[in-house]
Amino acid sequence: MAHEFLVKDIAFQAGLSAATVDRVLNSRPGVRKQTALRVRAAIRELEKQQAGVEIQGRKFSIDIIMEAPDRFTDTVRDAFESESLTFLPTIFRSRFHFAEQMRPQDIVQLLDRVRLRGTDGVVLKAPDVPEISPAVARLEQAGIPVVTLVTDLPNAPRTAYAGADNRAAGETAAYLIGERFAGQPATVLATLSSSRFRGEEEREIGFRRILRQRYPSIGIVEISEGLGRDDATGALAAEALSNHPGINAVYSIGGGNRAVLAAFAAAGRACAIFVAHDLDAGNLELLRHGQIHFVLHHDLKTDVRTAFRAVMGRRGALTGPGAARLSAVEVITPYNIPAPQR
């Protein structure tokens, strides 16, 4: 495994011990395949960061920890990697810890391991459950800033939240769907990946509030715990469609949109309006083909900049104001898709 980096740097990037990395690099027995893949991924990350190493500036190493589907974490990774270049000569080195499903105790163990190993900051997308807050508090007490990303932990002593106003996003979805039906009866399938995430809960609260106040003829059927994965979400959607023949609209709070559309097709049912979140590659394709009608989008790069500034502020590296601000929610249709940014 050719490389030009010190074992300790690879170990730091991978979140492994130097001894484990040494075993991988020298092809010694007793190493799991997943561990070897982590070492290879760490070397690739270091190679990407090497491009700007000749520009001397303050360096920060941060850990991004997320429970989310791969399609979303891929978008997040791209945002962190592209935005880090805009902060030169300050250098941000990001270590990514992503999984589609993580138990709370696994997240706590990872947060504690990062704290003991050392880091300049943690960016965290995690469920709002009681086990997480004490681990965040331990990081903050150790002088390590924690920035929550896209879903907040309001009961934890985090440094900042980077994301959109999720309640306003839900209210916007209710307005789009309510105006579509213009007072006629309708039933919306509201899909959450999990009720454990505060951001999704806030979207649902806003959505229900506006429907109740302005569009009382519209009902809601909720499904949850599909974790944004197509197989589980599709099964839940198919069951809901079977049990509720009046469902004719979708507010996708937590993803799995292809599977939801497939469930409608399998049931021979039409979806009059489909509102989703996030301009990932899958949603862009569905939007362009008219399969979903609106995407509520906020720029993850704005969130990344908020996270970087929060870390710099806590480390005394900002000369100007570093106050966090919420990302704007945009309504994207097939006719105003943002041009790709490089």
JSON list of N, CA, C and O in Angstrom, two decimals, residues 209-261:
[
{"chain": "A", "resi": 209, "resn": "ARG", "atom": "N", "xyz": [-48.83, 21.96, 11.85]},
{"chain": "A", "resi": 209, "resn": "ARG", "atom": "CA", "xyz": [-49.42, 23.21, 12.37]},
{"chain": "A", "resi": 209, "resn": "ARG", "atom": "C", "xyz": [-50.10, 24.00, 11.26]},
{"chain": "A", "resi": 209, "resn": "ARG", "atom": "O", "xyz": [-51.24, 24.48, 11.41]},
{"chain": "A", "resi": 210, "resn": "ILE", "atom": "N", "xyz": [-49.44, 24.12, 10.11]},
{"chain": "A", "resi": 210, "resn": "ILE", "atom": "CA", "xyz": [-50.02, 24.90, 9.02]},
{"chain": "A", "resi": 210, "resn": "ILE", "atom": "C", "xyz": [-51.22, 24.18, 8.40]},
{"chain": "A", "resi": 210, "resn": "ILE", "atom": "O", "xyz": [-52.24, 24.82, 8.06]},
{"chain": "A", "resi": 211, "resn": "LEU", "atom": "N", "xyz": [-51.14, 22.87, 8.26]},
{"chain": "A", "resi": 211, "resn": "LEU", "atom": "CA", "xyz": [-52.31, 22.15, 7.75]},
{"chain": "A", "resi": 211, "resn": "LEU", "atom": "C", "xyz": [-53.50, 22.32, 8.68]},
{"chain": "A", "resi": 211, "resn": "LEU", "atom": "O", "xyz": [-54.63, 22.52, 8.23]},
{"chain": "A", "resi": 212, "resn": "ARG", "atom": "N", "xyz": [-53.25, 22.24, 9.97]},
{"chain": "A", "resi": 212, "resn": "ARG", "atom": "CA", "xyz": [-54.34, 22.37, 10.94]},
{"chain": "A", "resi": 212, "resn": "ARG", "atom": "C", "xyz": [-54.95, 23.76, 10.90]},
{"chain": "A", "resi": 212, "resn": "ARG", "atom": "O", "xyz": [-56.17, 23.93, 10.96]},
{"chain": "A", "resi": 213, "resn": "GLN", "atom": "N", "xyz": [-54.10, 24.78, 10.75]},
{"chain": "A", "resi": 213, "resn": "GLN", "atom": "CA", "xyz": [-54.58, 26.15, 10.79]},
{"chain": "A", "resi": 213, "resn": "GLN", "atom": "C", "xyz": [-55.23, 26.59, 9.48]},
{"chain": "A", "resi": 213, "resn": "GLN", "atom": "O", "xyz": [-56.26, 27.27, 9.49]},
{"chain": "A", "resi": 214, "resn": "ARG", "atom": "N", "xyz": [-54.63, 26.20, 8.34]},
{"chain": "A", "resi": 214, "resn": "ARG", "atom": "CA", "xyz": [-55.05, 26.77, 7.06]},
{"chain": "A", "resi": 214, "resn": "ARG", "atom": "C", "xyz": [-55.74, 25.77, 6.14]},
{"chain": "A", "resi": 214, "resn": "ARG", "atom": "O", "xyz": [-56.52, 26.18, 5.27]},
{"chain": "A", "resi": 215, "resn": "TYR", "atom": "N", "xyz": [-55.45, 24.47, 6.32]},
{"chain": "A", "resi": 215, "resn": "TYR", "atom": "CA", "xyz": [-55.97, 23.48, 5.38]},
{"chain": "A", "resi": 215, "resn": "TYR", "atom": "C", "xyz": [-56.54, 22.28, 6.15]},
{"chain": "A", "resi": 215, "resn": "TYR", "atom": "O", "xyz": [-56.04, 21.15, 6.03]},
{"chain": "A", "resi": 216, "resn": "PRO", "atom": "N", "xyz": [-57.59, 22.50, 6.93]},
{"chain": "A", "resi": 216, "resn": "PRO", "atom": "CA", "xyz": [-58.10, 21.42, 7.80]},
{"chain": "A", "resi": 216, "resn": "PRO", "atom": "C", "xyz": [-58.71, 20.24, 7.05]},
{"chain": "A", "resi": 216, "resn": "PRO", "atom": "O", "xyz": [-58.93, 19.18, 7.66]},
{"chain": "A", "resi": 217, "resn": "SER", "atom": "N", "xyz": [-58.99, 20.38, 5.77]},
{"chain": "A", "resi": 217, "resn": "SER", "atom": "CA", "xyz": [-59.56, 19.27, 5.01]},
{"chain": "A", "resi": 217, "resn": "SER", "atom": "C", "xyz": [-58.50, 18.25, 4.58]},
{"chain": "A", "resi": 217, "resn": "SER", "atom": "O", "xyz": [-58.83, 17.22, 4.00]},
{"chain": "A", "resi": 218, "resn": "ILE", "atom": "N", "xyz": [-57.23, 18.55, 4.84]},
{"chain": "A", "resi": 218, "resn": "ILE", "atom": "CA", "xyz": [-56.14, 17.66, 4.45]},
{"chain": "A", "resi": 218, "resn": "ILE", "atom": "C", "xyz": [-55.71, 16.83, 5.66]},
{"chain": "A", "resi": 218, "resn": "ILE", "atom": "O", "xyz": [-55.37, 17.37, 6.71]},
{"chain": "A", "resi": 219, "resn": "GLY", "atom": "N", "xyz": [-55.72, 15.51, 5.51]},
{"chain": "A", "resi": 219, "resn": "GLY", "atom": "CA", "xyz": [-55.30, 14.60, 6.57]},
{"chain": "A", "resi": 219, "resn": "GLY", "atom": "C", "xyz": [-53.87, 14.14, 6.38]},
{"chain": "A", "resi": 219, "resn": "GLY", "atom": "O", "xyz": [-53.25, 14.36, 5.33]},
{"chain": "A", "resi": 220, "resn": "ILE", "atom": "N", "xyz": [-53.32, 13.51, 7.40]},
{"chain": "A", "resi": 220, "resn": "ILE", "atom": "CA", "xyz": [-51.93, 13.04, 7.38]},
{"chain": "A", "resi": 220, "resn": "ILE", "atom": "C", "xyz": [-51.88, 11.59, 7.83]},
{"chain": "A", "resi": 220, "resn": "ILE", "atom": "O", "xyz": [-52.49, 11.21, 8.83]},
{"chain": "A", "resi": 221, "resn": "VAL", "atom": "N", "xyz": [-51.12, 10.79, 7.10]},
{"chain": "A", "resi": 221, "resn": "VAL", "atom": "CA", "xyz": [-50.73, 9.44, 7.52]},
{"chain": "A", "resi": 221, "resn": "VAL", "atom": "C", "xyz": [-49.21, 9.43, 7.64]},
{"chain": "A", "resi": 221, "resn": "VAL", "atom": "O", "xyz": [-48.52, 9.75, 6.66]},
{"chain": "A", "resi": 222, "resn": "GLU", "atom": "N", "xyz": [-48.70, 9.10, 8.80]},
{"chain": "A", "resi": 222, "resn": "GLU", "atom": "CA", "xyz": [-47.26, 9.16, 9.04]},
{"chain": "A", "resi": 222, "resn": "GLU", "atom": "C", "xyz": [-46.65, 7.77, 9.05]},
{"chain": "A", "resi": 222, "resn": "GLU", "atom": "O", "xyz": [-47.22, 6.84, 9.62]},
{"chain": "A", "resi": 223, "resn": "ILE", "atom": "N", "xyz": [-45.49, 7.64, 8.42]},
{"chain": "A", "resi": 223, "resn": "ILE", "atom": "CA", "xyz": [-44.67, 6.43, 8.57]},
{"chain": "A", "resi": 223, "resn": "ILE", "atom": "C", "xyz": [-43.29, 6.86, 9.05]},
{"chain": "A", "resi": 223, "resn": "ILE", "atom": "O", "xyz": [-42.82, 7.96, 8.74]},
{"chain": "A", "resi": 224, "resn": "SER", "atom": "N", "xyz": [-42.64, 5.99, 9.81]},
{"chain": "A", "resi": 224, "resn": "SER", "atom": "CA", "xyz": [-41.36, 6.34, 10.41]},
{"chain": "A", "resi": 224, "resn": "SER", "atom": "C", "xyz": [-40.53, 5.09, 10.63]},
{"chain": "A", "resi": 224, "resn": "SER", "atom": "O", "xyz": [-41.05, 3.97, 10.55]},
{"chain": "A", "resi": 225, "resn": "GLU", "atom": "N", "xyz": [-39.26, 5.31, 10.91]},
{"chain": "A", "resi": 225, "resn": "GLU", "atom": "CA", "xyz": [-38.28, 4.28, 11.23]},
{"chain": "A", "resi": 225, "resn": "GLU", "atom": "C", "xyz": [-37.84, 3.46, 10.02]},
{"chain": "A", "resi": 225, "resn": "GLU", "atom": "O", "xyz": [-37.29, 2.37, 10.16]},
{"chain": "A", "resi": 226, "resn": "GLY", "atom": "N", "xyz": [-38.02, 4.01, 8.82]},
{"chain": "A", "resi": 226, "resn": "GLY", "atom": "CA", "xyz": [-37.44, 3.40, 7.63]},
{"chain": "A", "resi": 226, "resn": "GLY", "atom": "C", "xyz": [-35.98, 3.78, 7.44]},
{"chain": "A", "resi": 226, "resn": "GLY", "atom": "O", "xyz": [-35.30, 3.24, 6.57]},
{"chain": "A", "resi": 227, "resn": "LEU", "atom": "N", "xyz": [-35.51, 4.74, 8.26]},
{"chain": "A", "resi": 227, "resn": "LEU", "atom": "CA", "xyz": [-34.11, 5.18, 8.27]},
{"chain": "A", "resi": 227, "resn": "LEU", "atom": "C", "xyz": [-33.63, 5.72, 6.93]},
{"chain": "A", "resi": 227, "resn": "LEU", "atom": "O", "xyz": [-32.44, 5.74, 6.65]},
{"chain": "A", "resi": 228, "resn": "GLY", "atom": "N", "xyz": [-34.60, 6.15, 6.10]},
{"chain": "A", "resi": 228, "resn": "GLY", "atom": "CA", "xyz": [-34.25, 6.71, 4.80]},
{"chain": "A", "resi": 228, "resn": "GLY", "atom": "C", "xyz": [-33.78, 5.69, 3.79]},
{"chain": "A", "resi": 228, "resn": "GLY", "atom": "O", "xyz": [-33.37, 6.04, 2.69]},
{"chain": "A", "resi": 229, "resn": "ARG", "atom": "N", "xyz": [-33.84, 4.40, 4.15]},
{"chain": "A", "resi": 229, "resn": "ARG", "atom": "CA", "xyz": [-33.38, 3.34, 3.25]},
{"chain": "A", "resi": 229, "resn": "ARG", "atom": "C", "xyz": [-34.55, 2.86, 2.40]},
{"chain": "A", "resi": 229, "resn": "ARG", "atom": "O", "xyz": [-35.68, 2.74, 2.87]},
{"chain": "A", "resi": 230, "resn": "ASP", "atom": "N", "xyz": [-34.25, 2.53, 1.14]},
{"chain": "A", "resi": 230, "resn": "ASP", "atom": "CA", "xyz": [-35.32, 2.22, 0.20]},
{"chain": "A", "resi": 230, "resn": "ASP", "atom": "C", "xyz": [-36.12, 1.00, 0.61]},
{"chain": "A", "resi": 230, "resn": "ASP", "atom": "O", "xyz": [-37.35, 0.99, 0.50]},
{"chain": "A", "resi": 231, "resn": "ASP", "atom": "N", "xyz": [-35.44, -0.06, 1.06]},
{"chain": "A", "resi": 231, "resn": "ASP", "atom": "CA", "xyz": [-36.18, -1.29, 1.34]},
{"chain": "A", "resi": 231, "resn": "ASP", "atom": "C", "xyz": [-37.18, -1.10, 2.47]},
{"chain": "A", "resi": 231, "resn": "ASP", "atom": "O", "xyz": [-38.37, -1.42, 2.33]},
{"chain": "A", "resi": 232, "resn": "ALA", "atom": "N", "xyz": [-36.71, -0.56, 3.58]},
{"chain": "A", "resi": 232, "resn": "ALA", "atom": "CA", "xyz": [-37.59, -0.39, 4.74]},
{"chain": "A", "resi": 232, "resn": "ALA", "atom": "C", "xyz": [-38.66, 0.67, 4.48]},
{"chain": "A", "resi": 232, "resn": "ALA", "atom": "O", "xyz": [-39.84, 0.48, 4.82]},
{"chain": "A", "resi": 233, "resn": "THR", "atom": "N", "xyz": [-38.26, 1.79, 3.87]},
{"chain": "A", "resi": 233, "resn": "THR", "atom": "CA", "xyz": [-39.22, 2.86, 3.60]},
{"chain": "A", "resi": 233, "resn": "THR", "atom": "C", "xyz": [-40.28, 2.41, 2.60]},
{"chain": "A", "resi": 233, "resn": "THR", "atom": "O", "xyz": [-41.47, 2.72, 2.75]},
{"chain": "A", "resi": 234, "resn": "GLY", "atom": "N", "xyz": [-39.87, 1.68, 1.58]},
{"chain": "A", "resi": 234, "resn": "GLY", "atom": "CA", "xyz": [-40.82, 1.19, 0.59]},
{"chain": "A", "resi": 234, "resn": "GLY", "atom": "C", "xyz": [-41.85, 0.25, 1.19]},
{"chain": "A", "resi": 234, "resn": "GLY", "atom": "O", "xyz": [-43.04, 0.32, 0.85]},
{"chain": "A", "resi": 235, "resn": "ALA", "atom": "N", "xyz": [-41.41, -0.61, 2.10]},
{"chain": "A", "resi": 235, "resn": "ALA", "atom": "CA", "xyz": [-42.35, -1.53, 2.75]},
{"chain": "A", "resi": 235, "resn": "ALA", "atom": "C", "xyz": [-43.36, -0.77, 3.60]},
{"chain": "A", "resi": 235, "resn": "ALA", "atom": "O", "xyz": [-44.56, -1.09, 3.59]},
{"chain": "A", "resi": 236, "resn": "LEU", "atom": "N", "xyz": [-42.89, 0.23, 4.32]},
{"chain": "A", "resi": 236, "resn": "LEU", "atom": "CA", "xyz": [-43.79, 1.03, 5.15]},
{"chain": "A", "resi": 236, "resn": "LEU", "atom": "C", "xyz": [-44.78, 1.81, 4.28]},
{"chain": "A", "resi": 236, "resn": "LEU", "atom": "O", "xyz": [-45.98, 1.91, 4.61]},
{"chain": "A", "resi": 237, "resn": "ALA", "atom": "N", "xyz": [-44.30, 2.35, 3.16]},
{"chain": "A", "resi": 237, "resn": "ALA", "atom": "CA", "xyz": [-45.18, 3.10, 2.27]},
{"chain": "A", "resi": 237, "resn": "ALA", "atom": "C", "xyz": [-46.24, 2.18, 1.64]},
{"chain": "A", "resi": 237, "resn": "ALA", "atom": "O", "xyz": [-47.41, 2.56, 1.54]},
{"chain": "A", "resi": 238, "resn": "ALA", "atom": "N", "xyz": [-45.85, 0.99, 1.24]},
{"chain": "A", "resi": 238, "resn": "ALA", "atom": "CA", "xyz": [-46.80, 0.05, 0.64]},
{"chain": "A", "resi": 238, "resn": "ALA", "atom": "C", "xyz": [-47.89, -0.32, 1.64]},
{"chain": "A", "resi": 238, "resn": "ALA", "atom": "O", "xyz": [-49.08, -0.39, 1.28]},
{"chain": "A", "resi": 239, "resn": "GLU", "atom": "N", "xyz": [-47.50, -0.53, 2.89]},
{"chain": "A", "resi": 239, "resn": "GLU", "atom": "CA", "xyz": [-48.49, -0.86, 3.92]},
{"chain": "A", "resi": 239, "resn": "GLU", "atom": "C", "xyz": [-49.45, 0.30, 4.15]},
{"chain": "A", "resi": 239, "resn": "GLU", "atom": "O", "xyz": [-50.67, 0.11, 4.28]},
{"chain": "A", "resi": 240, "resn": "ALA", "atom": "N", "xyz": [-48.90, 1.53, 4.19]},
{"chain": "A", "resi": 240, "resn": "ALA", "atom": "CA", "xyz": [-49.75, 2.70, 4.40]},
{"chain": "A", "resi": 240, "resn": "ALA", "atom": "C", "xyz": [-50.73, 2.88, 3.25]},
{"chain": "A", "resi": 240, "resn": "ALA", "atom": "O", "xyz": [-51.92, 3.19, 3.46]},
{"chain": "A", "resi": 241, "resn": "LEU", "atom": "N", "xyz": [-50.28, 2.69, 2.02]},
{"chain": "A", "resi": 241, "resn": "LEU", "atom": "CA", "xyz": [-51.17, 2.83, 0.86]},
{"chain": "A", "resi": 241, "resn": "LEU", "atom": "C", "xyz": [-52.26, 1.77, 0.87]},
{"chain": "A", "resi": 241, "resn": "LEU", "atom": "O", "xyz": [-53.41, 2.04, 0.49]},
{"chain": "A", "resi": 242, "resn": "SER", "atom": "N", "xyz": [-51.92, 0.58, 1.32]},
{"chain": "A", "resi": 242, "resn": "SER", "atom": "CA", "xyz": [-52.92, -0.48, 1.40]},
{"chain": "A", "resi": 242, "resn": "SER", "atom": "C", "xyz": [-53.99, -0.18, 2.45]},
{"chain": "A", "resi": 242, "resn": "SER", "atom": "O", "xyz": [-55.17, -0.45, 2.25]},
{"chain": "A", "resi": 243, "resn": "ASN", "atom": "N", "xyz": [-53.56, 0.41, 3.56]},
{"chain": "A", "resi": 243, "resn": "ASN", "atom": "CA", "xyz": [-54.48, 0.68, 4.67]},
{"chain": "A", "resi": 243, "resn": "ASN", "atom": "C", "xyz": [-55.26, 1.99, 4.52]},
{"chain": "A", "resi": 243, "resn": "ASN", "atom": "O", "xyz": [-56.28, 2.17, 5.19]},
{"chain": "A", "resi": 244, "resn": "HIS", "atom": "N", "xyz": [-54.76, 2.89, 3.66]},
{"chain": "A", "resi": 244, "resn": "HIS", "atom": "CA", "xyz": [-55.38, 4.21, 3.54]},
{"chain": "A", "resi": 244, "resn": "HIS", "atom": "C", "xyz": [-55.57, 4.54, 2.05]},
{"chain": "A", "resi": 244, "resn": "HIS", "atom": "O", "xyz": [-54.72, 5.18, 1.43]},
{"chain": "A", "resi": 245, "resn": "PRO", "atom": "N", "xyz": [-56.67, 4.14, 1.47]},
{"chain": "A", "resi": 245, "resn": "PRO", "atom": "CA", "xyz": [-56.88, 4.34, 0.02]},
{"chain": "A", "resi": 245, "resn": "PRO", "atom": "C", "xyz": [-56.99, 5.81, -0.38]},
{"chain": "A", "resi": 245, "resn": "PRO", "atom": "O", "xyz": [-56.92, 6.11, -1.58]},
{"chain": "A", "resi": 246, "resn": "GLY", "atom": "N", "xyz": [-57.13, 6.72, 0.56]},
{"chain": "A", "resi": 246, "resn": "GLY", "atom": "CA", "xyz": [-57.25, 8.13, 0.20]},
{"chain": "A", "resi": 246, "resn": "GLY", "atom": "C", "xyz": [-55.93, 8.87, 0.04]},
{"chain": "A", "resi": 246, "resn": "GLY", "atom": "O", "xyz": [-55.91, 10.04, -0.36]},
{"chain": "A", "resi": 247, "resn": "ILE", "atom": "N", "xyz": [-54.80, 8.23, 0.32]},
{"chain": "A", "resi": 247, "resn": "ILE", "atom": "CA", "xyz": [-53.51, 8.90, 0.21]},
{"chain": "A", "resi": 247, "resn": "ILE", "atom": "C", "xyz": [-53.26, 9.30, -1.24]},
{"chain": "A", "resi": 247, "resn": "ILE", "atom": "O", "xyz": [-53.28, 8.46, -2.14]},
{"chain": "A", "resi": 248, "resn": "ASN", "atom": "N", "xyz": [-53.03, 10.59, -1.46]},
{"chain": "A", "resi": 248, "resn": "ASN", "atom": "CA", "xyz": [-52.78, 11.08, -2.82]},
{"chain": "A", "resi": 248, "resn": "ASN", "atom": "C", "xyz": [-51.69, 12.15, -2.89]},
{"chain": "A", "resi": 248, "resn": "ASN", "atom": "O", "xyz": [-51.58, 12.87, -3.88]},
{"chain": "A", "resi": 249, "resn": "ALA", "atom": "N", "xyz": [-50.89, 12.26, -1.84]},
{"chain": "A", "resi": 249, "resn": "ALA", "atom": "CA", "xyz": [-49.80, 13.24, -1.81]},
{"chain": "A", "resi": 249, "resn": "ALA", "atom": "C", "xyz": [-48.72, 12.73, -0.86]},
{"chain": "A", "resi": 249, "resn": "ALA", "atom": "O", "xyz": [-48.98, 11.87, -0.01]},
{"chain": "A", "resi": 250, "resn": "VAL", "atom": "N", "xyz": [-47.52, 13.27, -1.01]},
{"chain": "A", "resi": 250, "resn": "VAL", "atom": "CA", "xyz": [-46.39, 12.85, -0.17]},
{"chain": "A", "resi": 250, "resn": "VAL", "atom": "C", "xyz": [-45.61, 14.07, 0.30]},
{"chain": "A", "resi": 250, "resn": "VAL", "atom": "O", "xyz": [-45.29, 14.96, -0.51]},
{"chain": "A", "resi": 251, "resn": "TYR", "atom": "N", "xyz": [-45.30, 14.10, 1.59]},
{"chain": "A", "resi": 251, "resn": "TYR", "atom": "CA", "xyz": [-44.27, 15.00, 2.10]},
{"chain": "A", "resi": 251, "resn": "TYR", "atom": "C", "xyz": [-43.16, 14.11, 2.65]},
{"chain": "A", "resi": 251, "resn": "TYR", "atom": "O", "xyz": [-43.30, 13.48, 3.70]},
{"chain": "A", "resi": 252, "resn": "SER", "atom": "N", "xyz": [-42.07, 14.02, 1.90]},
{"chain": "A", "resi": 252, "resn": "SER", "atom": "CA", "xyz": [-40.95, 13.16, 2.28]},
{"chain": "A", "resi": 252, "resn": "SER", "atom": "C", "xyz": [-40.00, 13.94, 3.18]},
{"chain": "A", "resi": 252, "resn": "SER", "atom": "O", "xyz": [-39.19, 14.74, 2.71]},
{"chain": "A", "resi": 253, "resn": "ILE", "atom": "N", "xyz": [-40.10, 13.70, 4.46]},
{"chain": "A", "resi": 253, "resn": "ILE", "atom": "CA", "xyz": [-39.26, 14.38, 5.44]},
{"chain": "A", "resi": 253, "resn": "ILE", "atom": "C", "xyz": [-37.91, 13.69, 5.56]},
{"chain": "A", "resi": 253, "resn": "ILE", "atom": "O", "xyz": [-36.89, 14.33, 5.79]},
{"chain": "A", "resi": 254, "resn": "GLY", "atom": "N", "xyz": [-37.90, 12.37, 5.37]},
{"chain": "A", "resi": 254, "resn": "GLY", "atom": "CA", "xyz": [-36.69, 11.62, 5.67]},
{"chain": "A", "resi": 254, "resn": "GLY", "atom": "C", "xyz": [-36.11, 10.77, 4.56]},
{"chain": "A", "resi": 254, "resn": "GLY", "atom": "O", "xyz": [-35.24, 9.95, 4.79]},
{"chain": "A", "resi": 255, "resn": "GLY", "atom": "N", "xyz": [-36.56, 10.94, 3.31]},
{"chain": "A", "resi": 255, "resn": "GLY", "atom": "CA", "xyz": [-35.92, 10.26, 2.18]},
{"chain": "A", "resi": 255, "resn": "GLY", "atom": "C", "xyz": [-36.56, 8.94, 1.81]},
{"chain": "A", "resi": 255, "resn": "GLY", "atom": "O", "xyz": [-37.68, 8.62, 2.21]},
{"chain": "A", "resi": 256, "resn": "GLY", "atom": "N", "xyz": [-35.84, 8.15, 1.02]},
{"chain": "A", "resi": 256, "resn": "GLY", "atom": "CA", "xyz": [-36.37, 6.91, 0.47]},
{"chain": "A", "resi": 256, "resn": "GLY", "atom": "C", "xyz": [-37.39, 7.16, -0.63]},
{"chain": "A", "resi": 256, "resn": "GLY", "atom": "O", "xyz": [-38.35, 6.39, -0.80]},
{"chain": "A", "resi": 257, "resn": "ASN", "atom": "N", "xyz": [-37.18, 8.21, -1.42]},
{"chain": "A", "resi": 257, "resn": "ASN", "atom": "CA", "xyz": [-38.22, 8.67, -2.34]},
{"chain": "A", "resi": 257, "resn": "ASN", "atom": "C", "xyz": [-38.48, 7.71, -3.50]},
{"chain": "A", "resi": 257, "resn": "ASN", "atom": "O", "xyz": [-39.62, 7.56, -3.93]},
{"chain": "A", "resi": 258, "resn": "ARG", "atom": "N", "xyz": [-37.45, 7.08, -4.03]},
{"chain": "A", "resi": 258, "resn": "ARG", "atom": "CA", "xyz": [-37.67, 6.13, -5.11]},
{"chain": "A", "resi": 258, "resn": "ARG", "atom": "C", "xyz": [-38.57, 4.98, -4.65]},
{"chain": "A", "resi": 258, "resn": "ARG", "atom": "O", "xyz": [-39.43, 4.51, -5.40]},
{"chain": "A", "resi": 259, "resn": "ALA", "atom": "N", "xyz": [-38.34, 4.54, -3.44]},
{"chain": "A", "resi": 259, "resn": "ALA", "atom": "CA", "xyz": [-39.14, 3.44, -2.91]},
{"chain": "A", "resi": 259, "resn": "ALA", "atom": "C", "xyz": [-40.59, 3.86, -2.69]},
{"chain": "A", "resi": 259, "resn": "ALA", "atom": "O", "xyz": [-41.51, 3.07, -2.92]},
{"chain": "A", "resi": 260, "resn": "VAL", "atom": "N", "xyz": [-40.80, 5.08, -2.25]},
{"chain": "A", "resi": 260, "resn": "VAL", "atom": "CA", "xyz": [-42.17, 5.56, -2.06]},
{"chain": "A", "resi": 260, "resn": "VAL", "atom": "C", "xyz": [-42.89, 5.64, -3.40]},
{"chain": "A", "resi": 260, "resn": "VAL", "atom": "O", "xyz": [-44.04, 5.22, -3.53]},
{"chain": "A", "resi": 261, "resn": "LEU", "atom": "N", "xyz": [-42.21, 6.17, -4.41]},
{"chain": "A", "resi": 261, "resn": "LEU", "atom": "CA", "xyz": [-42.81, 6.24, -5.74]},
{"chain": "A", "resi": 261, "resn": "LEU", "atom": "C", "xyz": [-43.10, 4.85, -6.29]},
{"chain": "A", "resi": 261, "resn": "LEU", "atom": "O", "xyz": [-44.13, 4.62, -6.93]}
]
